[in-house]
Short mmCIF file of C-alpha atoms in Angstrom, two decimals:
data_model
loop_
_atom_site.label_atom_id
_atom_site.label_comp_id
_atom_site.label_asym_id
_atom_site.label_seq_id
_atom_site.Cartn_x
_atom_site.Cartn_y
_atom_site.Cartn_z
CA MET A 1 4.85 81.27 11.21
CA PRO A 2 4.68 78.31 8.78
CA THR A 3 2.26 78.68 5.90
CA PRO A 4 -0.42 75.97 5.32
CA VAL A 5 1.56 74.71 2.32
CA LEU A 6 4.72 74.41 4.39
CA ARG A 7 2.84 72.59 7.15
CA LEU A 8 1.42 70.18 4.54
CA VAL A 9 4.88 69.54 3.13
CA ARG A 10 6.26 68.88 6.58
CA SER A 11 3.36 66.55 7.48
CA THR A 12 3.75 64.65 4.23
CA GLY A 13 7.48 64.33 4.83
CA ARG A 14 6.92 62.96 8.34
CA LEU A 15 4.36 60.47 7.00
CA LEU A 16 6.75 59.26 4.30
CA LEU A 17 9.54 58.92 6.87
CA ALA A 18 7.22 56.92 9.11
CA LEU A 19 6.20 54.64 6.23
CA ALA A 20 9.86 54.17 5.30
CA ALA A 21 10.66 53.29 8.91
CA VAL A 22 7.83 50.73 9.05
CA THR A 23 8.92 49.21 5.73
CA THR A 24 12.53 49.02 6.87
CA LEU A 25 11.58 47.25 10.09
CA VAL A 26 9.40 44.75 8.20
CA VAL A 27 12.26 44.02 5.77
CA VAL A 28 14.65 43.60 8.72
CA PHE A 29 12.16 41.21 10.31
CA LEU A 30 11.89 39.08 7.16
CA ALA A 31 15.67 39.01 6.80
CA LEU A 32 16.00 37.89 10.41
CA ILE A 33 13.36 35.19 9.84
CA ALA A 34 15.57 33.80 7.08
CA LEU A 35 18.81 34.20 9.08
CA THR A 36 17.39 32.54 12.21
CA ASP A 37 15.47 29.84 10.28
CA GLY A 38 12.30 31.17 11.90
CA ALA A 39 13.49 30.17 15.38
CA GLY A 40 10.85 30.10 18.09
CA SER A 41 7.92 30.47 15.70
CA GLY A 42 9.50 33.71 14.50
CA LEU A 43 9.69 35.25 17.95
CA ALA A 44 13.50 35.49 17.87
CA ALA A 45 13.30 37.66 14.75
CA TRP A 46 10.36 39.64 16.15
CA VAL A 47 12.06 40.48 19.47
CA THR A 48 15.29 41.43 17.70
CA THR A 49 13.44 43.67 15.24
CA LEU A 50 11.42 45.28 18.01
CA GLY A 51 14.55 45.87 20.07
CA THR A 52 16.41 47.38 17.15
CA GLY A 53 13.50 49.67 16.31
CA THR A 54 13.15 50.75 19.92
CA VAL A 55 16.83 51.66 20.22
CA PHE A 56 16.63 53.69 17.01
CA ALA A 57 13.45 55.44 18.21
CA LEU A 58 15.11 56.34 21.51
CA TRP A 59 18.04 57.80 19.63
CA ARG A 60 15.78 59.85 17.36
CA GLY A 61 13.70 61.17 20.24
CA ARG A 62 16.55 61.97 22.63
CA HIS A 63 16.25 65.79 22.15
CA ARG A 64 12.45 65.96 22.08
CA THR A 65 9.97 66.67 24.84
CA TRP A 66 6.26 65.97 24.35
CA THR A 67 6.85 64.68 20.79
CA ARG A 68 9.30 62.06 22.01
CA ILE A 69 6.65 59.36 21.48
CA VAL A 70 6.37 60.08 17.74
CA PRO A 71 9.46 58.06 16.67
CA PHE A 72 7.95 55.03 18.42
CA LEU A 73 4.83 54.95 16.25
CA PRO A 74 6.56 53.15 13.32
CA VAL A 75 7.94 50.62 15.82
CA VAL A 76 4.47 49.96 17.21
CA ILE A 77 2.96 49.61 13.74
CA ALA A 78 5.76 47.31 12.51
CA ALA A 79 5.52 45.24 15.71
CA ALA A 80 1.79 44.74 15.17
CA LEU A 81 2.23 43.80 11.50
CA THR A 82 5.08 41.35 12.05
CA ALA A 83 3.45 39.78 15.12
CA THR A 84 0.88 38.22 12.76
CA VAL A 85 3.69 36.10 11.33
CA CYS A 86 4.42 34.66 14.78
CA VAL A 87 0.89 33.58 15.75
CA PRO A 88 -0.54 30.24 14.47
CA THR A 89 -4.08 30.40 13.09
CA VAL A 90 -4.55 26.63 12.64
CA PRO A 91 -3.92 23.73 15.05
CA THR A 92 -0.25 22.92 15.51
CA ALA A 93 -0.94 19.19 16.00
CA ARG A 94 -1.70 17.26 12.81
CA GLN A 95 -5.38 17.17 11.88
CA TYR A 96 -5.88 14.19 9.59
CA PRO A 97 -8.63 14.07 6.95
CA PRO A 98 -11.77 12.19 8.01
CA PRO A 99 -12.48 8.71 6.58
CA LEU A 100 -13.70 8.44 3.00
CA PRO A 101 -17.26 7.12 2.62
CA PHE A 102 -16.53 4.75 -0.28
CA VAL A 103 -13.31 2.99 0.78
CA SER A 104 -11.99 1.99 4.18
CA THR A 105 -8.69 3.28 5.50
CA GLN A 106 -6.22 0.87 7.04
CA HIS A 107 -2.93 1.83 8.67
CA TRP A 108 0.08 -0.39 8.14
CA ASN A 109 3.34 -0.21 10.05
CA LEU A 110 6.15 -0.80 7.56
CA SER A 111 9.53 -2.27 8.40
CA THR A 112 11.12 1.08 7.53
CA GLY A 113 9.34 2.73 10.45
CA SER A 114 6.74 4.49 8.30
CA ARG A 115 3.07 4.17 9.20
CA VAL A 116 1.02 4.60 6.04
CA ALA A 117 -2.66 4.84 5.17
CA VAL A 118 -3.68 1.99 2.88
CA TYR A 119 -6.71 1.69 0.60
CA HIS A 120 -7.97 -1.51 -1.03
CA HIS A 121 -10.25 -1.59 -4.06
CA PRO A 122 -10.93 -5.32 -4.56
CA PRO A 123 -12.02 -6.75 -7.92
CA ALA A 124 -15.55 -5.55 -8.50
CA ASN A 125 -16.62 -7.57 -11.54
CA SER A 126 -17.89 -11.09 -12.06
CA GLY A 127 -15.38 -11.81 -14.82
CA PRO A 128 -11.78 -13.02 -14.69
CA ARG A 129 -9.68 -11.89 -11.73
CA HIS A 130 -6.09 -10.91 -12.37
CA PRO A 131 -3.76 -12.86 -10.11
CA VAL A 132 -1.09 -10.15 -9.69
CA PRO A 133 -1.92 -7.37 -7.19
CA PHE A 134 -1.92 -3.83 -8.56
CA VAL A 135 -0.27 -1.03 -6.54
CA TYR A 136 -0.74 2.69 -7.20
CA LEU A 137 1.96 5.24 -6.33
CA HIS A 138 0.41 8.71 -6.33
CA GLY A 139 2.05 11.99 -7.23
CA GLY A 140 3.01 14.91 -5.07
CA PRO A 141 5.27 13.96 -3.50
CA VAL A 142 3.80 13.79 0.03
CA ARG A 143 0.26 14.48 -1.08
CA GLY A 144 -2.95 12.66 -0.26
CA ILE A 145 -4.66 10.48 -2.86
CA SER A 146 -7.43 12.57 -4.41
CA VAL A 147 -11.03 11.48 -4.75
CA GLN A 148 -10.54 11.68 -8.52
CA ASP A 149 -7.66 9.19 -8.33
CA HIS A 150 -9.76 6.83 -6.20
CA ARG A 151 -12.49 6.91 -8.85
CA PHE A 152 -9.90 5.95 -11.46
CA LEU A 153 -8.64 3.09 -9.31
CA GLN A 154 -12.23 1.85 -8.98
CA LEU A 155 -12.37 1.59 -12.78
CA LEU A 156 -9.35 -0.72 -12.69
CA ALA A 157 -11.01 -2.77 -9.94
CA ARG A 158 -14.05 -3.18 -12.21
CA GLN A 159 -11.68 -4.70 -14.78
CA GLY A 160 -10.85 -7.47 -12.30
CA TYR A 161 -7.72 -5.97 -10.73
CA ASP A 162 -6.99 -6.24 -7.02
CA VAL A 163 -6.00 -2.61 -6.44
CA TYR A 164 -4.01 -1.28 -3.50
CA ALA A 165 -2.86 2.27 -2.88
CA TYR A 166 -1.07 3.87 0.01
CA GLU A 167 -0.38 7.47 0.87
CA GLN A 168 3.33 8.04 1.18
CA ALA A 169 4.62 8.88 4.64
CA GLY A 170 3.57 12.38 5.64
CA GLY A 171 0.76 12.59 3.08
CA GLY A 172 -2.98 12.22 3.55
CA ARG A 173 -3.81 10.00 6.51
CA SER A 174 -0.29 8.57 6.82
CA ASP A 175 1.79 9.49 9.85
CA LEU A 176 4.40 12.21 9.64
CA LEU A 177 8.15 11.58 9.67
CA PRO A 178 10.89 13.72 11.14
CA MET A 179 11.70 16.20 8.38
CA ASP A 180 15.22 14.87 7.79
CA GLN A 181 13.79 11.41 7.00
CA TYR A 182 11.88 12.58 3.93
CA THR A 183 14.15 11.40 1.13
CA ILE A 184 13.59 9.78 -2.24
CA SER A 185 15.56 6.78 -1.01
CA ARG A 186 13.16 6.39 1.93
CA SER A 187 10.22 6.50 -0.49
CA VAL A 188 11.76 3.65 -2.50
CA ARG A 189 12.40 1.61 0.66
CA ASP A 190 8.81 2.22 1.74
CA LEU A 191 7.58 0.76 -1.57
CA ALA A 192 9.61 -2.39 -0.99
CA ALA A 193 8.39 -2.61 2.60
CA PHE A 194 4.79 -2.14 1.47
CA VAL A 195 5.04 -5.02 -1.02
CA ASP A 196 6.58 -7.19 1.70
CA ARG A 197 3.77 -6.27 4.10
CA LEU A 198 1.19 -7.06 1.41
CA ASP A 199 2.77 -10.53 1.21
CA LYS A 200 1.20 -11.53 -2.12
CA GLY A 201 4.33 -12.00 -4.20
CA LYS A 202 5.33 -9.72 -7.02
CA VAL A 203 3.11 -6.76 -7.86
CA ASP A 204 2.28 -4.60 -10.84
CA VAL A 205 2.90 -0.93 -10.05
CA LEU A 206 1.58 2.28 -11.61
CA GLY A 207 3.65 5.30 -10.60
CA PHE A 208 2.25 8.69 -11.53
CA SER A 209 4.30 11.93 -11.51
CA GLY A 210 6.26 11.88 -8.24
CA GLY A 211 5.21 8.24 -7.86
CA GLY A 212 6.77 7.63 -11.27
CA VAL A 213 10.08 8.87 -9.86
CA VAL A 214 9.82 6.42 -6.96
CA LEU A 215 9.02 3.59 -9.39
CA THR A 216 11.85 4.48 -11.77
CA ARG A 217 14.36 4.49 -8.93
CA ALA A 218 12.93 1.18 -7.69
CA LEU A 219 13.64 -0.32 -11.12
CA ALA A 220 17.25 0.82 -10.71
CA ASP A 221 17.57 -0.67 -7.21
CA PRO A 222 18.53 -4.37 -7.28
CA GLY A 223 17.26 -4.78 -3.74
CA VAL A 224 13.77 -3.56 -4.64
CA VAL A 225 13.17 -4.49 -8.28
CA THR A 226 12.79 -8.21 -7.49
CA ARG A 227 9.40 -7.39 -5.95
CA LEU A 228 8.02 -5.90 -9.18
CA HIS A 229 6.18 -7.87 -11.88
CA ARG A 230 5.40 -5.06 -14.32
CA ALA A 231 5.92 -1.30 -14.07
CA ILE A 232 3.94 1.58 -15.58
CA ILE A 233 5.64 4.98 -15.38
CA ALA A 234 3.17 7.77 -16.08
CA GLU A 235 4.30 11.37 -16.55
CA PRO A 236 7.36 11.04 -14.31
CA GLY A 237 9.28 13.82 -12.63
CA PRO A 238 13.10 13.87 -12.83
CA MET A 239 14.65 10.55 -11.87
CA ASP A 240 17.95 11.89 -10.49
CA GLY A 241 20.11 14.97 -10.07
CA PRO A 242 21.40 15.25 -13.65
CA THR A 243 17.86 14.87 -15.01
CA ALA A 244 16.46 17.38 -12.51
CA HIS A 245 18.80 20.06 -13.81
CA ILE A 246 17.62 19.67 -17.40
CA THR A 247 15.62 22.58 -18.76
CA GLY A 248 14.02 22.24 -22.13
CA HIS A 249 10.98 21.05 -24.00
CA LYS A 250 7.53 20.77 -22.46
CA GLY A 251 4.30 19.52 -23.97
CA ARG A 252 1.56 21.35 -25.84
CA ALA A 253 0.03 24.39 -24.17
CA SER A 254 -1.56 23.71 -20.79
CA ALA A 255 -4.39 25.62 -19.09
CA ARG A 256 -1.91 27.48 -16.89
CA GLY A 257 -2.70 31.19 -17.06
CA LEU A 258 -5.96 30.51 -18.92
CA ALA A 259 -8.14 28.84 -16.31
CA PRO A 260 -10.09 30.86 -13.73
CA ALA A 261 -8.29 31.27 -10.42
CA PRO A 262 -9.13 28.48 -7.96
CA THR A 263 -11.74 29.33 -5.38
CA GLY A 264 -11.69 28.67 -1.67
CA PRO A 265 -9.56 29.79 1.28
CA ARG A 266 -5.82 30.14 0.88
CA SER A 267 -3.26 29.88 3.63
CA THR A 268 -1.07 32.24 1.61
CA HIS A 269 -3.57 35.03 2.31
CA ILE A 270 -2.54 34.77 5.98
CA PRO A 271 0.78 36.55 6.71
CA ARG A 272 2.26 33.70 8.74
CA TYR A 273 1.86 31.10 6.02
CA ALA A 274 2.51 33.48 3.13
CA VAL A 275 5.92 34.23 4.68
CA ALA A 276 6.68 30.61 5.58
CA PHE A 277 5.72 28.99 2.28
CA GLY A 278 7.08 31.87 0.23
CA LEU A 279 10.51 31.83 1.86
CA MET A 280 10.64 28.02 1.66
CA ARG A 281 9.85 28.11 -2.04
CA LEU A 282 12.59 30.69 -2.57
CA GLY A 283 15.04 28.50 -0.68
CA LEU A 284 15.46 31.11 2.08
CA LEU A 285 13.94 28.86 4.75
CA PRO A 286 14.66 25.13 5.16
CA PRO A 287 11.76 22.63 5.16
CA ASP A 288 12.36 22.03 8.88
CA THR A 289 12.07 25.73 9.67
CA GLY A 290 11.35 26.79 13.21
CA LEU A 291 8.76 29.26 11.93
CA ILE A 292 6.01 26.69 11.43
CA GLY A 293 6.05 23.03 12.35
CA GLN A 294 5.40 20.33 9.79
CA ALA A 295 1.97 19.50 11.21
CA GLU A 296 0.87 23.14 11.28
CA GLY A 297 2.00 23.64 7.69
CA ASP A 298 0.07 20.57 6.58
CA ASN A 299 -3.06 21.76 8.37
CA ALA A 300 -2.80 25.23 6.84
CA PHE A 301 -2.15 24.34 3.19
CA THR A 302 -5.24 24.26 0.96
CA ALA A 303 -6.03 23.19 -2.59
CA ALA A 304 -6.36 26.85 -3.61
CA ASP A 305 -2.74 27.39 -2.53
CA LEU A 306 -1.66 25.28 -5.49
CA GLY A 307 -2.91 28.10 -7.70
CA SER A 308 -2.10 27.59 -11.35
CA ASP A 309 -0.27 24.31 -10.66
CA THR A 310 -3.60 22.49 -10.95
CA ALA A 311 -4.42 24.22 -14.22
CA SER A 312 -1.02 23.22 -15.61
CA ALA A 313 -2.12 19.58 -15.43
CA TYR A 314 -4.83 20.15 -18.09
CA CYS A 315 -4.81 21.05 -21.77
CA ALA A 316 -5.46 24.65 -22.78
CA ARG A 317 -8.69 23.56 -24.43
CA ASP A 318 -9.96 22.39 -21.03
CA ALA A 319 -9.17 25.65 -19.22
CA HIS A 320 -12.81 26.48 -18.49
CA ARG A 321 -13.95 23.00 -17.52
CA ILE A 322 -11.26 21.78 -15.16
CA PRO A 323 -12.96 19.33 -12.79
CA THR A 324 -12.74 19.45 -9.03
CA GLU A 325 -10.03 16.91 -8.29
CA ASP A 326 -10.65 16.56 -4.59
CA THR A 327 -12.84 17.61 -1.70
CA ALA A 328 -11.68 20.21 0.79
CA ARG A 329 -11.97 17.66 3.60
CA ASN A 330 -9.87 15.04 1.80
CA PHE A 331 -7.19 17.34 0.38
CA SER A 332 -3.78 17.04 2.00
CA PHE A 333 -0.37 18.27 0.93
CA SER A 334 2.85 18.76 2.85
CA ALA A 335 4.66 21.53 1.01
CA ALA A 336 7.73 21.35 3.27
CA ALA A 337 8.18 17.58 3.05
CA SER A 338 7.59 17.71 -0.71
CA LEU A 339 10.34 20.30 -1.15
CA ARG A 340 12.63 18.19 1.02
CA ILE A 341 12.14 15.06 -1.12
CA GLN A 342 12.53 17.01 -4.35
CA GLN A 343 15.81 18.41 -3.06
CA THR A 344 17.12 14.90 -2.34
CA VAL A 345 16.34 14.00 -5.96
CA LYS A 346 18.26 17.06 -7.18
CA ASP A 347 21.20 16.15 -4.96
CA SER A 348 21.33 12.50 -6.05
CA PRO A 349 23.85 11.11 -8.56
CA SER A 350 22.82 9.60 -11.87
CA ILE A 351 20.93 6.31 -11.68
CA ALA A 352 21.31 5.68 -15.44
CA PRO A 353 24.00 2.95 -15.04
CA GLN A 354 21.76 0.99 -12.65
CA LEU A 355 18.62 1.56 -14.73
CA ARG A 356 20.34 0.11 -17.80
CA ARG A 357 20.46 -3.24 -15.98
CA SER A 358 16.67 -3.31 -15.44
CA ARG A 359 14.84 -6.34 -16.83
CA THR A 360 11.36 -5.72 -15.39
CA PRO A 361 8.83 -5.21 -18.22
CA ALA A 362 7.83 -1.55 -18.20
CA MET A 363 5.66 0.94 -20.05
CA LEU A 364 5.97 4.73 -20.27
CA MET A 365 2.91 7.01 -20.52
CA ILE A 366 3.31 10.59 -21.82
CA ALA A 367 0.60 13.26 -22.09
CA GLU A 368 0.17 15.61 -25.05
CA CYS A 369 -0.21 18.74 -22.89
CA SER A 370 2.32 17.70 -20.29
CA SER A 371 3.60 20.43 -18.00
CA GLN A 372 6.62 18.26 -17.24
CA VAL A 373 9.96 18.75 -18.97
CA ARG A 374 9.88 16.21 -21.81
CA GLN A 375 13.41 14.98 -21.06
CA TRP A 376 12.26 13.74 -17.66
CA ALA A 377 10.25 11.06 -19.45
CA THR A 378 12.59 10.48 -22.38
CA ALA A 379 15.55 10.00 -20.01
CA VAL A 380 13.75 6.98 -18.56
CA LEU A 381 13.01 5.69 -22.05
CA ALA A 382 16.62 6.18 -23.14
CA HIS A 383 18.18 4.35 -20.18
CA ASP A 384 15.70 1.57 -19.32
CA PRO A 385 16.06 -1.23 -21.89
CA ALA A 386 13.07 -3.07 -20.43
CA ILE A 387 10.53 -0.44 -21.53
CA GLN A 388 8.48 -2.42 -24.01
CA ARG A 389 6.15 0.32 -25.18
CA THR A 390 5.54 4.03 -24.91
CA GLN A 391 2.01 5.40 -25.07
CA TYR A 392 1.60 9.04 -26.07
CA LEU A 393 -1.93 10.07 -25.09
CA PRO A 394 -3.40 12.91 -27.18
CA GLY A 395 -5.89 15.34 -25.70
CA VAL A 396 -4.83 15.05 -22.07
CA GLY A 397 -2.57 16.98 -19.73
CA HIS A 398 -0.29 15.84 -16.94
CA HIS A 399 -3.25 14.47 -14.98
CA MET A 400 -4.19 11.89 -17.59
CA TRP A 401 -7.18 10.34 -15.80
CA ASN A 402 -9.26 13.42 -15.05
CA GLY A 403 -12.90 12.46 -15.57
CA LEU A 404 -13.26 14.54 -18.73
CA ASP A 405 -14.74 12.94 -21.87
CA ASP A 406 -13.38 9.38 -22.24
CA ASN A 407 -9.94 10.14 -20.78
CA ASN A 408 -10.29 7.70 -17.88
CA ASP A 409 -11.41 4.88 -20.16
CA ARG A 410 -8.53 5.52 -22.57
CA ALA A 411 -6.00 5.43 -19.74
CA VAL A 412 -7.51 2.20 -18.40
CA ALA A 413 -7.33 0.64 -21.89
CA VAL A 414 -3.63 1.54 -22.22
CA ILE A 415 -2.79 0.18 -18.76
CA THR A 416 -4.76 -3.06 -18.97
CA ALA A 417 -3.45 -3.89 -22.45
CA PHE A 418 0.10 -3.69 -21.16
CA LEU A 419 -0.57 -5.66 -17.98
CA GLN A 420 -2.24 -8.42 -20.01
CA ASN A 421 0.46 -8.32 -22.68
CA LYS A 422 -2.12 -7.51 -25.35
CA PRO A 423 -1.61 -5.23 -28.38
CA ALA A 424 -1.38 -1.59 -27.41
CA PRO A 425 -4.41 0.61 -28.25
CA LEU A 426 -2.02 3.39 -29.36
CA PRO A 427 1.15 3.33 -31.47
CA ASN A 428 4.40 2.60 -29.69
CA TYR A 429 5.59 6.20 -29.78
CA PRO A 430 8.14 7.54 -29.26
CA THR A 431 10.65 4.73 -29.52
CA ARG A 432 14.21 5.31 -28.31
CA ASP A 433 15.33 6.16 -31.83
CA GLU A 434 12.51 8.68 -32.17
CA ILE A 435 13.37 10.69 -29.03
CA PRO A 436 15.11 13.57 -30.90
CA VAL A 437 12.20 13.93 -33.35
CA PHE A 438 9.67 13.67 -30.51
CA LEU A 439 11.39 16.46 -28.57
CA ARG A 440 11.39 18.61 -31.69
CA ASP A 441 7.82 17.99 -32.82
CA HIS A 442 5.87 17.68 -29.57
CA ALA A 443 6.83 20.72 -27.54
#
């Protein structure tokens, strides 16, 4: 007769075997999700895993009588756990943000086939009006324009600028595209089509972060650059494949790892979206995965899902006073489409030869605490001969206009001085010749 100790050992062994079986089935399920590209909302992987586990349980229980059901318990548990990855918890049809109370939303059909949300901040002062329209290209890519960015654009409107902004296809209130149509080339064509639809001649353009990439590539495109009057490239991402593969210097310390964790709901706390976004980020699922549709992914993703990415856009000294950039109702980000566009940048050949032919007056803006690789900005400076000035802004992170202290006013001063061809409020730094020293001293 087994002793109590022996019975305990046997029970513990069975429990460990059951846990190992559950873990194995979950790992098999995740592997099948990746191998099947999440086909059928993950059901193909789920049915295959369940079938495999059932066959194994039947084999294990073939010589048992009343305990024959025991080998099936891990299968039942694993089936219940993995089923949560197959069941949507948000609407699968796109739920667009509601209208903003302070600016109207228009929808323009562009000649490229994109239907984009457009915002107009007309001149709001009684002084001189600037004759050239001003267009803002937001970052992301495929993100909505934040309330904080709209407030910044209103400051420019108060300086007499006729300000237009549009959310790139798939972002914010703009219509979605088929996943294979999200490319950096499409984004550039959409800019040209937007200027044509505006029908007010050449425009001044401010491109921030991912928008800076679109603007840089527009300057290198002879079919698009004729529409641009002046260009401001602020904190750009990599302009092409060779630049995207550079690893090196970054700016002064950001608030990443220092700021409190963002509050609010996270889609990544839900198994379905944790698996989908996690495997996409690892490159194990394509952006057009069958696990979750584009619209469902957009509906699920929240500002808190960005985690420390938001903190990385601020200086370390601002870690405990990072402002709220957006409202939960206005926030919009398409993680899948963003990854798709970034991949097309990585896969693109060098645009340096075309950029060297640019003649459009341009300015580069660089932040002290930039989380971007420094060479992403200095590559633009090195290859675009039409960059007339570089403005290195101390005391700010990647998100230069952030509502803290006088940061918005300083950014406005830098931008308006360039657009009006007035002396720069900051030194022209770095120049092309100073790039090596800049990379050494400001990382």
